[in-house]
Coordinates of C-alpha atoms in Angstrom, one line a residue:
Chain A
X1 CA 16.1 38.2 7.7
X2 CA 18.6 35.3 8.2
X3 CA 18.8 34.5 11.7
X4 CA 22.4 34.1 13.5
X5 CA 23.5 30.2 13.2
X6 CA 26.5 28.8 11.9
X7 CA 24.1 26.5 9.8
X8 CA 24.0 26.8 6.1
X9 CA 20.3 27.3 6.2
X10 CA 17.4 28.8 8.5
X11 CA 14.8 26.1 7.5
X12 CA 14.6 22.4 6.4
X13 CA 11.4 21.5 4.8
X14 CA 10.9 17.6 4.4
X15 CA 8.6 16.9 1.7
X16 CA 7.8 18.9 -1.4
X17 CA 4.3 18.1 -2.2
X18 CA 1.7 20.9 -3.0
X19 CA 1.8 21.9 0.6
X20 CA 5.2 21.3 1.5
X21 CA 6.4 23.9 -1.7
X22 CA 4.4 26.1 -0.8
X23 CA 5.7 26.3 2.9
X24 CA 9.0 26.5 1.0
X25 CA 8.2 29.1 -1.4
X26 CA 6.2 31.4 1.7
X27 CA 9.8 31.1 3.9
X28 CA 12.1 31.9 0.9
X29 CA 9.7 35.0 0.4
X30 CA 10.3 36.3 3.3
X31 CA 13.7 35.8 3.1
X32 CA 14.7 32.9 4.9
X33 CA 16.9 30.8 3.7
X34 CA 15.7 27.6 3.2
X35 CA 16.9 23.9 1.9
X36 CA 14.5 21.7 0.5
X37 CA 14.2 17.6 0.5
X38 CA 12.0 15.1 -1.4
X39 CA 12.1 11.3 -2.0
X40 CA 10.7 12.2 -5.7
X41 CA 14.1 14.7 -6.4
X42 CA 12.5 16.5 -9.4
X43 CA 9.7 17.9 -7.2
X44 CA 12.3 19.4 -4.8
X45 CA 14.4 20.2 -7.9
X46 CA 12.0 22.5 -8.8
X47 CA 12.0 24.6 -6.0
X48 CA 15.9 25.4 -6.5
X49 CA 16.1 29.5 -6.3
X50 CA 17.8 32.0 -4.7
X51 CA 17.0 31.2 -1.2
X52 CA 16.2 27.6 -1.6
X53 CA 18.8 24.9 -2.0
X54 CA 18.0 21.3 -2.4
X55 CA 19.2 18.3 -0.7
X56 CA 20.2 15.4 -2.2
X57 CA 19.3 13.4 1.0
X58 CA 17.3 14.1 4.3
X59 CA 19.9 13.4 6.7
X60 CA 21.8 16.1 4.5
X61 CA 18.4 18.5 4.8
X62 CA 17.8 18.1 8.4
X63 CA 21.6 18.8 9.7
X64 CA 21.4 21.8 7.6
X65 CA 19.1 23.9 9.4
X66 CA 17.5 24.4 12.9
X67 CA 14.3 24.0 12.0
X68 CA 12.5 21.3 10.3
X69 CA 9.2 21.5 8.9
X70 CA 7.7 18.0 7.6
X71 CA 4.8 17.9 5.5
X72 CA 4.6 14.1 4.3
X73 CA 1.8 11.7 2.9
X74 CA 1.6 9.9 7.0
X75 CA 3.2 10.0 10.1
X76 CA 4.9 6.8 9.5
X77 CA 6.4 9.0 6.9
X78 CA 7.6 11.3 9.2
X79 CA 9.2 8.4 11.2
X80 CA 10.5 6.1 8.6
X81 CA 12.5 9.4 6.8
X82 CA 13.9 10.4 10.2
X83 CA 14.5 7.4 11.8
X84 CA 18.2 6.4 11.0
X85 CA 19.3 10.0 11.3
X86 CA 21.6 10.8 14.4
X87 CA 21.9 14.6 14.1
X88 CA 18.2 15.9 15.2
X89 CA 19.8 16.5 18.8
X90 CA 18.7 19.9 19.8
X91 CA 16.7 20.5 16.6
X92 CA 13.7 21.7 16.7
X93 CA 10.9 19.2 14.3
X94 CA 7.4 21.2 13.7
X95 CA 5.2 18.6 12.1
X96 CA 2.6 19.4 9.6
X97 CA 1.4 16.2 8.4
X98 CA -2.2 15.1 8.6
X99 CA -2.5 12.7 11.5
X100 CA -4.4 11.7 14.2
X101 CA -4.2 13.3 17.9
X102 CA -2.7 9.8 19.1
X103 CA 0.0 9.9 16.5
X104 CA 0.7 13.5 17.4
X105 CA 1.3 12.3 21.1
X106 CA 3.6 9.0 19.9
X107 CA 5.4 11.9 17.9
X108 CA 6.2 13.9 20.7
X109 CA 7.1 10.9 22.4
X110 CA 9.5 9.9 19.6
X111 CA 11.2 13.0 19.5
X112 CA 11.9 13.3 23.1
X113 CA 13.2 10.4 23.0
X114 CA 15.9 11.7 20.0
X115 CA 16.2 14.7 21.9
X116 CA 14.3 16.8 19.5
X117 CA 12.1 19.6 20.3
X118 CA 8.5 19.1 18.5
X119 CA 5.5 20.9 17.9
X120 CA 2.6 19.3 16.2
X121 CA 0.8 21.3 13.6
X122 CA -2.0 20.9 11.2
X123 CA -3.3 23.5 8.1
X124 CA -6.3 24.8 8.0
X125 CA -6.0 26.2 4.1
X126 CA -5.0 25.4 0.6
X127 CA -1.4 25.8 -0.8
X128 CA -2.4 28.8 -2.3
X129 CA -3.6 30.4 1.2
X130 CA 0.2 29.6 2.5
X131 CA 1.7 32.7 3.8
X132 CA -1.8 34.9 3.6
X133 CA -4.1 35.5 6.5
X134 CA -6.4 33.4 5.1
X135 CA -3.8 30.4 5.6
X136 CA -4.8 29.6 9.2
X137 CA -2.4 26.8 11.1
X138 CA -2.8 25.4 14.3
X139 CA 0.5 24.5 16.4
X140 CA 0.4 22.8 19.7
X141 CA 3.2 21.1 22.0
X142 CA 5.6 22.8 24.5
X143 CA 5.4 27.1 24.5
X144 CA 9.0 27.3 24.9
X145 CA 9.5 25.8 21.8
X146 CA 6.5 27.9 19.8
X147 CA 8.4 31.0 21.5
X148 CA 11.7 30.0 19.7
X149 CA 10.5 29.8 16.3
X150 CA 7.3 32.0 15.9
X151 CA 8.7 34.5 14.0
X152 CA 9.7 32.3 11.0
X153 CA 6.6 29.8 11.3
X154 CA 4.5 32.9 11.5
X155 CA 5.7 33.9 7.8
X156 CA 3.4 31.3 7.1
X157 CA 0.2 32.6 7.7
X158 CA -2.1 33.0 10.2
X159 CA -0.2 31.1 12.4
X160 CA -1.8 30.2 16.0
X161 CA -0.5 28.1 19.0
X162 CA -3.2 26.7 20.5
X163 CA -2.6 24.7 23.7
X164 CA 0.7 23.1 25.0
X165 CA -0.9 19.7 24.8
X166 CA 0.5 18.2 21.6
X167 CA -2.5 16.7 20.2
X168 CA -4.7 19.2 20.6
X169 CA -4.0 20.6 16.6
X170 CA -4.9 17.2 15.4
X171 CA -8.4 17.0 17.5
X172 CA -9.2 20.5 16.3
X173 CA -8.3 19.3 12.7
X174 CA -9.9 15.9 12.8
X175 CA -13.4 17.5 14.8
X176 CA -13.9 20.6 13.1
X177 CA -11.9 20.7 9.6
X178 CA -12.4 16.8 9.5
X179 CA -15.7 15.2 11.1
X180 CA -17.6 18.8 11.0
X181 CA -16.9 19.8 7.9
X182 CA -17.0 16.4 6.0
X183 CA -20.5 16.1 7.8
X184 CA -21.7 19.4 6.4
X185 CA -20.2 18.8 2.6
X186 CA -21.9 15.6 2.4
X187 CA -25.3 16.8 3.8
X188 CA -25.2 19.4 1.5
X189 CA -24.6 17.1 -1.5
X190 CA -27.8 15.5 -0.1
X191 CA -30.2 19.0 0.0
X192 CA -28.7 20.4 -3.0
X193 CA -29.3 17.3 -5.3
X194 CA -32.9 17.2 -3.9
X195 CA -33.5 20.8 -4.9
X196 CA -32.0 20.5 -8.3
X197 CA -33.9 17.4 -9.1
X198 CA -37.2 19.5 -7.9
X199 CA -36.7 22.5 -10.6
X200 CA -35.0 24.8 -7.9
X201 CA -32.5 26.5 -10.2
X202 CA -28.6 26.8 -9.4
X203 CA -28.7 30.7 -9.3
X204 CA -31.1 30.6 -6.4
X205 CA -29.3 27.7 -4.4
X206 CA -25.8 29.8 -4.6
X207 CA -27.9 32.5 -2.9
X208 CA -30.0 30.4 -0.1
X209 CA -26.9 28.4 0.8
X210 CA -24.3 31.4 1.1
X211 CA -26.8 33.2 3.3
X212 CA -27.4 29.7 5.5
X213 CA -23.7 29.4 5.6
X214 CA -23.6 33.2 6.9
X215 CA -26.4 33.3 9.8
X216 CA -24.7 29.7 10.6
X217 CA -21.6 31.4 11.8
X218 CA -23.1 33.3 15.0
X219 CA -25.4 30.1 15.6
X220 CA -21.9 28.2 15.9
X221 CA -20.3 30.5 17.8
X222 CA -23.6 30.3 20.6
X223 CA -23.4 26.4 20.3
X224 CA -19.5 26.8 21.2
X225 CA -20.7 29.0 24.1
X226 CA -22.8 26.4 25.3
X227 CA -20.9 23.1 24.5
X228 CA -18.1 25.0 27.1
X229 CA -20.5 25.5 29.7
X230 CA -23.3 22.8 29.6
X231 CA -25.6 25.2 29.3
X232 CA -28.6 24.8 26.9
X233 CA -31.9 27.0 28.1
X234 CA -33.1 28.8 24.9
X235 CA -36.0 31.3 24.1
X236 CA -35.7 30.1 20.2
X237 CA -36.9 26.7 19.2
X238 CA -36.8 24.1 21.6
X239 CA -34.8 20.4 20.5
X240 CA -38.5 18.9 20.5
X241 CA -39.3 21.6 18.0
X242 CA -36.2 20.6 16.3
X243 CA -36.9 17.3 16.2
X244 CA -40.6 17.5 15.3
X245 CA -39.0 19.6 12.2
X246 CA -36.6 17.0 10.8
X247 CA -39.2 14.5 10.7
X248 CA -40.6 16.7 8.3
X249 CA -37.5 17.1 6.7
X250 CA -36.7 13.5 6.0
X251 CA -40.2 12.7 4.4
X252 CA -39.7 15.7 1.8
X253 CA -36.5 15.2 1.0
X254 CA -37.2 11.1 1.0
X255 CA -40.7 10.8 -0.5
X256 CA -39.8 10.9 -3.9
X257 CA -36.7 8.6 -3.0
X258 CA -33.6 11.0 -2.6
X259 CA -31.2 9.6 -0.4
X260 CA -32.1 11.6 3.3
X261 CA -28.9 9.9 5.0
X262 CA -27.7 12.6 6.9
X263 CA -30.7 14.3 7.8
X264 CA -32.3 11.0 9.3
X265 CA -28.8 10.8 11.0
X266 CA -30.0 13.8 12.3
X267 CA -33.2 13.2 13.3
X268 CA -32.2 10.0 15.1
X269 CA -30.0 12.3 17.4
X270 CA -32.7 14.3 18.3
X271 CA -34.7 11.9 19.0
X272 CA -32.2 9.9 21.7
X273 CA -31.9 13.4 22.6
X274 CA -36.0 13.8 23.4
X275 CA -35.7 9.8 25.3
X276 CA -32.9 11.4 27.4
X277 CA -35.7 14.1 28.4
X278 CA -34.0 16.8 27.0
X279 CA -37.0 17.8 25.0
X280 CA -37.7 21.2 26.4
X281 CA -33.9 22.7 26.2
X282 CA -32.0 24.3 23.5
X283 CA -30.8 21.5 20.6
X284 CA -27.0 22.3 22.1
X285 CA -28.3 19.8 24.9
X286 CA -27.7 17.2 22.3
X287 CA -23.6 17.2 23.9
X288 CA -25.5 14.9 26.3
X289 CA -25.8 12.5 24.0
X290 CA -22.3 13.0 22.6
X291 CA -20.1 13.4 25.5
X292 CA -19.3 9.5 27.1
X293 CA -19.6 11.2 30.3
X294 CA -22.6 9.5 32.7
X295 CA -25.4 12.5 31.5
X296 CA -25.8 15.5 33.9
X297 CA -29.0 15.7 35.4
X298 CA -31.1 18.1 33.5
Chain B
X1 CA -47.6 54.8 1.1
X2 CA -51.2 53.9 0.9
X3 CA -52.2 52.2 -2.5
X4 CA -55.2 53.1 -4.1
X5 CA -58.3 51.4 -2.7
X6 CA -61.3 51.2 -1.2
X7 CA -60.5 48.9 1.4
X8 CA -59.7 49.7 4.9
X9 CA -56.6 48.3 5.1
X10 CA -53.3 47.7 2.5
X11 CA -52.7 44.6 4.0
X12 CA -54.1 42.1 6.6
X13 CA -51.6 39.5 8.8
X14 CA -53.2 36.6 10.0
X15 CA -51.5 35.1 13.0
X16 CA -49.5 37.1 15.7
X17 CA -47.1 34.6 16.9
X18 CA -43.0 36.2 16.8
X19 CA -42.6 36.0 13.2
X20 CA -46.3 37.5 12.2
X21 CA -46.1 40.1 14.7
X22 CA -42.5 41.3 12.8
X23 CA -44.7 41.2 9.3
X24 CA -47.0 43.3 10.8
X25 CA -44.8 46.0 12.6
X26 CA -42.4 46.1 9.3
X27 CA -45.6 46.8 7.0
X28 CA -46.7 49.9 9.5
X29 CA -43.6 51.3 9.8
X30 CA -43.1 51.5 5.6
X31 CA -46.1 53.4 5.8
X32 CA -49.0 50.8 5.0
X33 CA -52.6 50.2 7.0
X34 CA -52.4 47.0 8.5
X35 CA -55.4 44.9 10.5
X36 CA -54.3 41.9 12.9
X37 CA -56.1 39.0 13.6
X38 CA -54.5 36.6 16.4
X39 CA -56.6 33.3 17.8
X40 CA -55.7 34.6 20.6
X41 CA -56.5 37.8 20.8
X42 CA -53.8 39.5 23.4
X43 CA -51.0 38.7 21.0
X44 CA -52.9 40.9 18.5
X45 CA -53.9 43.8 21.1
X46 CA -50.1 44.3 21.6
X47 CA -50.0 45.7 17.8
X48 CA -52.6 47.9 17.9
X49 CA -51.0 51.6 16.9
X50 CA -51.3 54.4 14.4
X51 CA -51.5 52.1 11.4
X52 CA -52.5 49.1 12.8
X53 CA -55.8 47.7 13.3
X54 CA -57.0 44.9 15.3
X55 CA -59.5 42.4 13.8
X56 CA -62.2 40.3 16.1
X57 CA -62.9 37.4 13.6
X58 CA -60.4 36.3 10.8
X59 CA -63.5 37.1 8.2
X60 CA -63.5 41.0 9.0
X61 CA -59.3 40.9 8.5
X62 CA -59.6 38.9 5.3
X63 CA -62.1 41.4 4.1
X64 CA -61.0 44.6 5.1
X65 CA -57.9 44.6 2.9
X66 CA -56.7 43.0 -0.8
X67 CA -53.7 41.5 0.8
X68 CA -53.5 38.9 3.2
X69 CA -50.2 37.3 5.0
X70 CA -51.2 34.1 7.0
X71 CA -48.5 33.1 9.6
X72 CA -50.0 30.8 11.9
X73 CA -48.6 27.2 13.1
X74 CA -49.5 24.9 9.8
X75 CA -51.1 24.8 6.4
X76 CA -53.9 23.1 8.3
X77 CA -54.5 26.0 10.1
X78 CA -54.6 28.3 6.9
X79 CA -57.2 26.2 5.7
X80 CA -59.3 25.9 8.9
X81 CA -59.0 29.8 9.3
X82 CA -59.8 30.7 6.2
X83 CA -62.0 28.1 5.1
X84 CA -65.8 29.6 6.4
X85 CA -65.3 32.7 4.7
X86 CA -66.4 33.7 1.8
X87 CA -65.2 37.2 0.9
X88 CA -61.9 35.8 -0.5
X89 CA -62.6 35.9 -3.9
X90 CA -60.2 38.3 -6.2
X91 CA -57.9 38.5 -3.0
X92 CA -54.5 37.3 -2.8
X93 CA -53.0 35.2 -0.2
X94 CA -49.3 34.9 0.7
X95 CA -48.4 32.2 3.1
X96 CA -45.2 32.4 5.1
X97 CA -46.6 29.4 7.3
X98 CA -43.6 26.6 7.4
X99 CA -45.1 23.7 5.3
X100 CA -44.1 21.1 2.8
X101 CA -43.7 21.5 -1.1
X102 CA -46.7 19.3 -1.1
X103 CA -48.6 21.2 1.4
X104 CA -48.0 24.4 -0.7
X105 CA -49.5 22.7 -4.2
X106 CA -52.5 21.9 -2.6
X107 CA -53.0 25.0 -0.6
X108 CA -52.8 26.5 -4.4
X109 CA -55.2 24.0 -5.7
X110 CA -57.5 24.2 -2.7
X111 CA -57.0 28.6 -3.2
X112 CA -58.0 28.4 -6.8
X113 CA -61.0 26.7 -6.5
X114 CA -61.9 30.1 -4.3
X115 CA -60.8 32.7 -6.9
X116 CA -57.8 33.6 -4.0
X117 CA -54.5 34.1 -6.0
X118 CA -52.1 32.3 -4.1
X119 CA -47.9 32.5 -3.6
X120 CA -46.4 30.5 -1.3
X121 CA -43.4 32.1 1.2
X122 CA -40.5 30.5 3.0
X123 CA -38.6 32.9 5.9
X124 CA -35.2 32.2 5.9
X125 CA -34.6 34.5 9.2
X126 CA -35.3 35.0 12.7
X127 CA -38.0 37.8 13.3
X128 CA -35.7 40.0 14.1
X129 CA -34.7 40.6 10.9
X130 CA -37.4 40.9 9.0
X131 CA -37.7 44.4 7.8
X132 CA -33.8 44.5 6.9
X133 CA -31.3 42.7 4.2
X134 CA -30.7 40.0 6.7
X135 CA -34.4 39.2 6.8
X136 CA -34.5 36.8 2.8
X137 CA -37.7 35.6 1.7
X138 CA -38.6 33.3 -0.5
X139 CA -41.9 33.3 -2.7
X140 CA -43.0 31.4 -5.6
X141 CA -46.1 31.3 -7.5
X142 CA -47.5 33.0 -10.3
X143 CA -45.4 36.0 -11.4
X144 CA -48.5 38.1 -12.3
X145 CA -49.5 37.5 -8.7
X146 CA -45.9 38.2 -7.4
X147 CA -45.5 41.4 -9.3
X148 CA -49.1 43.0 -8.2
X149 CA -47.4 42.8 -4.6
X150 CA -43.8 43.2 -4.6
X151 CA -43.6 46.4 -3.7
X152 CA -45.6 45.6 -0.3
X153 CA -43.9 42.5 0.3
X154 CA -40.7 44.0 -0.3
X155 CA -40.5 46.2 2.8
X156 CA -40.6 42.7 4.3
X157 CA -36.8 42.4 3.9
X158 CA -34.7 40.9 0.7
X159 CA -37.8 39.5 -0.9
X160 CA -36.8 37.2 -3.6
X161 CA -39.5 35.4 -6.1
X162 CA -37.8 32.5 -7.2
X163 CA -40.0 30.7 -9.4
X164 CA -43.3 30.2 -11.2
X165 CA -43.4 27.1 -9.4
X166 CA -45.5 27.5 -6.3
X167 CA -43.3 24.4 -4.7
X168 CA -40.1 26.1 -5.1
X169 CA -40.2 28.2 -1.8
X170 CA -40.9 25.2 0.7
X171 CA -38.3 22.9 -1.4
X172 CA -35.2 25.2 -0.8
X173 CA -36.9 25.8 2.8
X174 CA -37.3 22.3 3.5
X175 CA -33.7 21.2 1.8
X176 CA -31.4 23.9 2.4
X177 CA -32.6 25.8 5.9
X178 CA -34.1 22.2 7.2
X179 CA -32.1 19.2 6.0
X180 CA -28.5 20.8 5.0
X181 CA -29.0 23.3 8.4
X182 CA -30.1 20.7 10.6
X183 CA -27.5 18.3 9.8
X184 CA -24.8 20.4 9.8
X185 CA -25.9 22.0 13.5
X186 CA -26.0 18.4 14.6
X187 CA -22.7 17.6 13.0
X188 CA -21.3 20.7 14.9
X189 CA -22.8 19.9 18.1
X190 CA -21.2 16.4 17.7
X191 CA -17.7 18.1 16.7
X192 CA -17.5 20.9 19.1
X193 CA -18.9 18.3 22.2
X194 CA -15.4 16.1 21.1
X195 CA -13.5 19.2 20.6
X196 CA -14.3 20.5 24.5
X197 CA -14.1 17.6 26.0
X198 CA -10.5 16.6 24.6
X199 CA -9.2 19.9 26.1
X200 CA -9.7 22.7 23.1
X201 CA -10.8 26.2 24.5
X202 CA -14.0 27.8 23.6
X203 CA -12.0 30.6 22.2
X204 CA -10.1 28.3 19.7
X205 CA -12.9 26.8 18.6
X206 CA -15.0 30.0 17.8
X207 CA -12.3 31.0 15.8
X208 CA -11.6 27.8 13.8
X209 CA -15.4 27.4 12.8
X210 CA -15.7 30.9 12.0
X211 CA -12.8 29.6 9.3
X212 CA -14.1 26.7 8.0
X213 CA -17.6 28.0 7.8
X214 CA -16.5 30.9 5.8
X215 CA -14.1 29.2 3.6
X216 CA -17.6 26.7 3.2
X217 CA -19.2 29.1 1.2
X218 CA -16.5 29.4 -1.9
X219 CA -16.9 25.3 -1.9
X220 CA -20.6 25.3 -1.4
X221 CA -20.7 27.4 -4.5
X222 CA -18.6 25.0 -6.5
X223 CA -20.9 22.1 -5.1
X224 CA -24.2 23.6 -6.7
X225 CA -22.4 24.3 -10.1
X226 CA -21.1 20.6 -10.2
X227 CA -24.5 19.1 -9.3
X228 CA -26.4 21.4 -11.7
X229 CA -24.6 20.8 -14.5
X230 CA -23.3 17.2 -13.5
X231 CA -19.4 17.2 -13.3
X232 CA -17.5 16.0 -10.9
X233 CA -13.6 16.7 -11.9
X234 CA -11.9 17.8 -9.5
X235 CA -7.8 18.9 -9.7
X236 CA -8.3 18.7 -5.4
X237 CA -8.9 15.6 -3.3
X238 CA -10.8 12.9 -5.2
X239 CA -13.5 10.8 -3.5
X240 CA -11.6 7.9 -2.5
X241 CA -9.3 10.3 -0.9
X242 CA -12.1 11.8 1.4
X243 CA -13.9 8.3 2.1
X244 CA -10.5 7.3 3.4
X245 CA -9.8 10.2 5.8
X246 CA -13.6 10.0 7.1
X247 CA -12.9 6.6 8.1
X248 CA -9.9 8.1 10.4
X249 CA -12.1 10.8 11.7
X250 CA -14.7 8.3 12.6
X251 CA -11.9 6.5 14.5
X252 CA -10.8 9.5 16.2
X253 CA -13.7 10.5 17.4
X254 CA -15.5 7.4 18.3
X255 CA -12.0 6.4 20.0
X256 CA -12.9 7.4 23.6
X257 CA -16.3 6.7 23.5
X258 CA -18.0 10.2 21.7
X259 CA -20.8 9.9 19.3
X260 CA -20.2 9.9 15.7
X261 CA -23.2 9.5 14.1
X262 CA -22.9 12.3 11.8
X263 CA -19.4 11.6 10.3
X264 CA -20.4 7.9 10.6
X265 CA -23.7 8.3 8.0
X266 CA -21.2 11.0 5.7
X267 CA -18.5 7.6 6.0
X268 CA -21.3 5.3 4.9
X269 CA -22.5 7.6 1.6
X270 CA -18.5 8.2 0.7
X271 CA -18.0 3.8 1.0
X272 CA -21.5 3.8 -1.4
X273 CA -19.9 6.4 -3.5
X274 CA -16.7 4.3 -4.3
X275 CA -19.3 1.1 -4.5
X276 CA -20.5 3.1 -7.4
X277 CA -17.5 3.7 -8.9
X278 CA -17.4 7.4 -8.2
X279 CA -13.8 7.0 -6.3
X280 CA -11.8 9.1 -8.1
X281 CA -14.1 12.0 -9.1
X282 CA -14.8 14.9 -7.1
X283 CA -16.8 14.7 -3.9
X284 CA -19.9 16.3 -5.6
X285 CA -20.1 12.9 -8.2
X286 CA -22.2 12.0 -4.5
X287 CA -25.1 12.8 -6.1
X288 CA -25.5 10.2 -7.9
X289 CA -26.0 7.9 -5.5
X290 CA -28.3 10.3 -3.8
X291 CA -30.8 11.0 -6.7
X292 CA -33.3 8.2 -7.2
X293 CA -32.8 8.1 -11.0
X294 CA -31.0 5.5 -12.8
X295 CA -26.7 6.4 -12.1
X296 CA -25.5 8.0 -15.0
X297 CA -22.6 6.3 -16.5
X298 CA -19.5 7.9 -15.5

């Protein structure tokens, strides 16, 4: 599956941490050839196998192959490894550190400036999920440059690119994987060490919190709908409803003295969202609170 | 279906809002006699059919059958509807009003002190499912109670008794489907509102929180075990490393100006968490600054 270059490999991949080897081992799977770099040499070391060669610096990694993948602790990483090399011209640098959507656009920025093609790219999985479907990845950056490489990065996983705007991996995976998710863990800390404390026995909270977790999903995908359209009539429970509810929430979970810190969080956003009169729509309406936009008039 | 008795009716449902009105229509169609009784008296018309009767006073419903199912607005409401009458006694009572564990010890206390057996119920679906195995249903209370009507209640949906504990049902309703469900809907209303207004289609964002909510429940299921039983190793990211990358999703969101409030009161608990010590366990070691008992040593 080699594709036709005169380099000695199809892939560079630039840091050999849990992630990183497993993008390694995924490629050489499918039977690309690949050359593998880390500043630690043993973890790269121990890739070494038929189709993966390891380089004994990154300058020698990165002229080796077309395309480099980067999966390093920061995106100073990325910078400070590549900075001092003068072969990236016409390379193509897909990036799949954890950063921030400004450091994505600096990246970009960076690399155009080295003439190096770059896509941005965040992982929505474990290592083990690398090159299954459940090993979802977001690219974004220039189309052109997805279209050259798909086929390799898409050996991966479920690989998706999701705008041309270089940053828009990093918002998804700072929102959603980040602030939603980190949100939801910690809040669910919070109910489920109030129920154990209260008898409720493990067996049943698997149960309750699997299903809650299973009628969420077609809730999330409505509140999607209307985030996208600022649009928030609902024939279900009203936000005041909502917010009347939490109240109630915070006292039980709090009158015995169990932290309640995310569901007063909570309740305080509904309630800014009743003051901004948006009592009577659906609790999506809470956007206008979000959003630093002036509010739309209801 | 009919069980053996003398009374008119197998079961009686007090209140015909949405959610009674689905009780009601689920019992008839599994073949049982039901009698209505609505305050207002329209809602209860629209049920009358083959095997449903309508009731003019509460007293002639609570009499006319061995079963009663009250779901009205509040426990207050149980008690004011049922309190006059005084044909209750060697009846049994199953509330599926929305209340507080609290609310449902003293409804037992105030029920025993009328010879009513008593089992409290939390509905952890919209009415539309009731009748199916999407429509789960909590009940606690005295088993003896719970096993003279579980064949009734059953046709209700996936009827689970969960404890002898006639708290347990409003607990898990009031931890898991109010505080963990609230906050998380909040969180996600707070993500998504970032997500849109950055630039991230609809259609990407379905599909990503469909992903993380799915690969939630695995990890939710870890969570319970480790706060059950109290360990907090983890072989993943420690707590440190999660405090450290909320602070960076705090920043990216709040960057331009979005709310955070959400990921800012998860920040807050993971910062208490290392105060604690807890920095380089798992995630989970968070309950221990949740629970109001003295920390356990680590």
């Amino acid at each position: 599956m080699s594709t036709e270059t005169d380099h000695a490999a199809d892939v560079a991949v630039l840091g050999c941490g849990l992630m990183g080897s497993a993008l390694a081992s995924a490629l050489a799977e499918a039977g690309y050839r690949v050359i593998v770099w880390n500043r630690t040499a043993a973890k790269a070391d121990a890739l070494r196998g038929e189709r993966i060669d390891v380089a004994r610096t990154v300058a020698e990694a990165a002229s080796a192959a077309p395309l480099l993948l980067a999966s390093v602790g920061t995106y100073d990483d990325v910078h400070d490894m590549l900075d001092g090399i003068d072969t990236l011209g016409g390379h193509t640098l897909v990036n799949f550190t954890t950063g921030t959507p400004a450091q994505a656009t600096r990246t970009l920025e960076w690399a155009v400036s080295r003439r190096l093609a770059y896509l941005d790219a965040a992982i929505l999985a474990y290592p083990q999920h690398i090159g299954t479907a459940d090993g979802l990845i977001l690219a974004s950056g220039p189309s052109r440059d997805w279209k050259a490489h798909s086929q390799i990065l898409g050996v991966l996983g479920n690989v998706r690119h999701i705008s041309e705007h270089v940053d828009a991996a990093n918002i998804l995976d700072a929102s959603m994987v980040g602030a939603f998710h980190i949100s939801a863990l910690t809040a669910l800390i919070e109910s489920v060490t109030f129920a154990i404390d209260r008898g409720v026995s493990a067996t049943e909270l698997r149960a309750v919190t699997e299903h809650v977790l299973t009628l969420f999903i077609p809730v999330a995908a409505e509140i999607v709908h209307n985030i996208a359209t600022n649009t928030h009539d609902t024939d279900q429970a009203t936000l005041e409803v909502y917010s009347a509810a939490t109240r109630s929430f915070v006292d039980t979970v709090s009158s015995d003295g169990h932290s309640a810190r995310m569901v007063t969080a909570a309740s305080a956003m509904l309630e800014e969202g009743e003051r901004a009169g948006l009592g009577s729509s659906g609790i999506s309406a809470l956007q206008r609170v979000c959003t630093p936009r002036p509010a739309a008039s209801i």
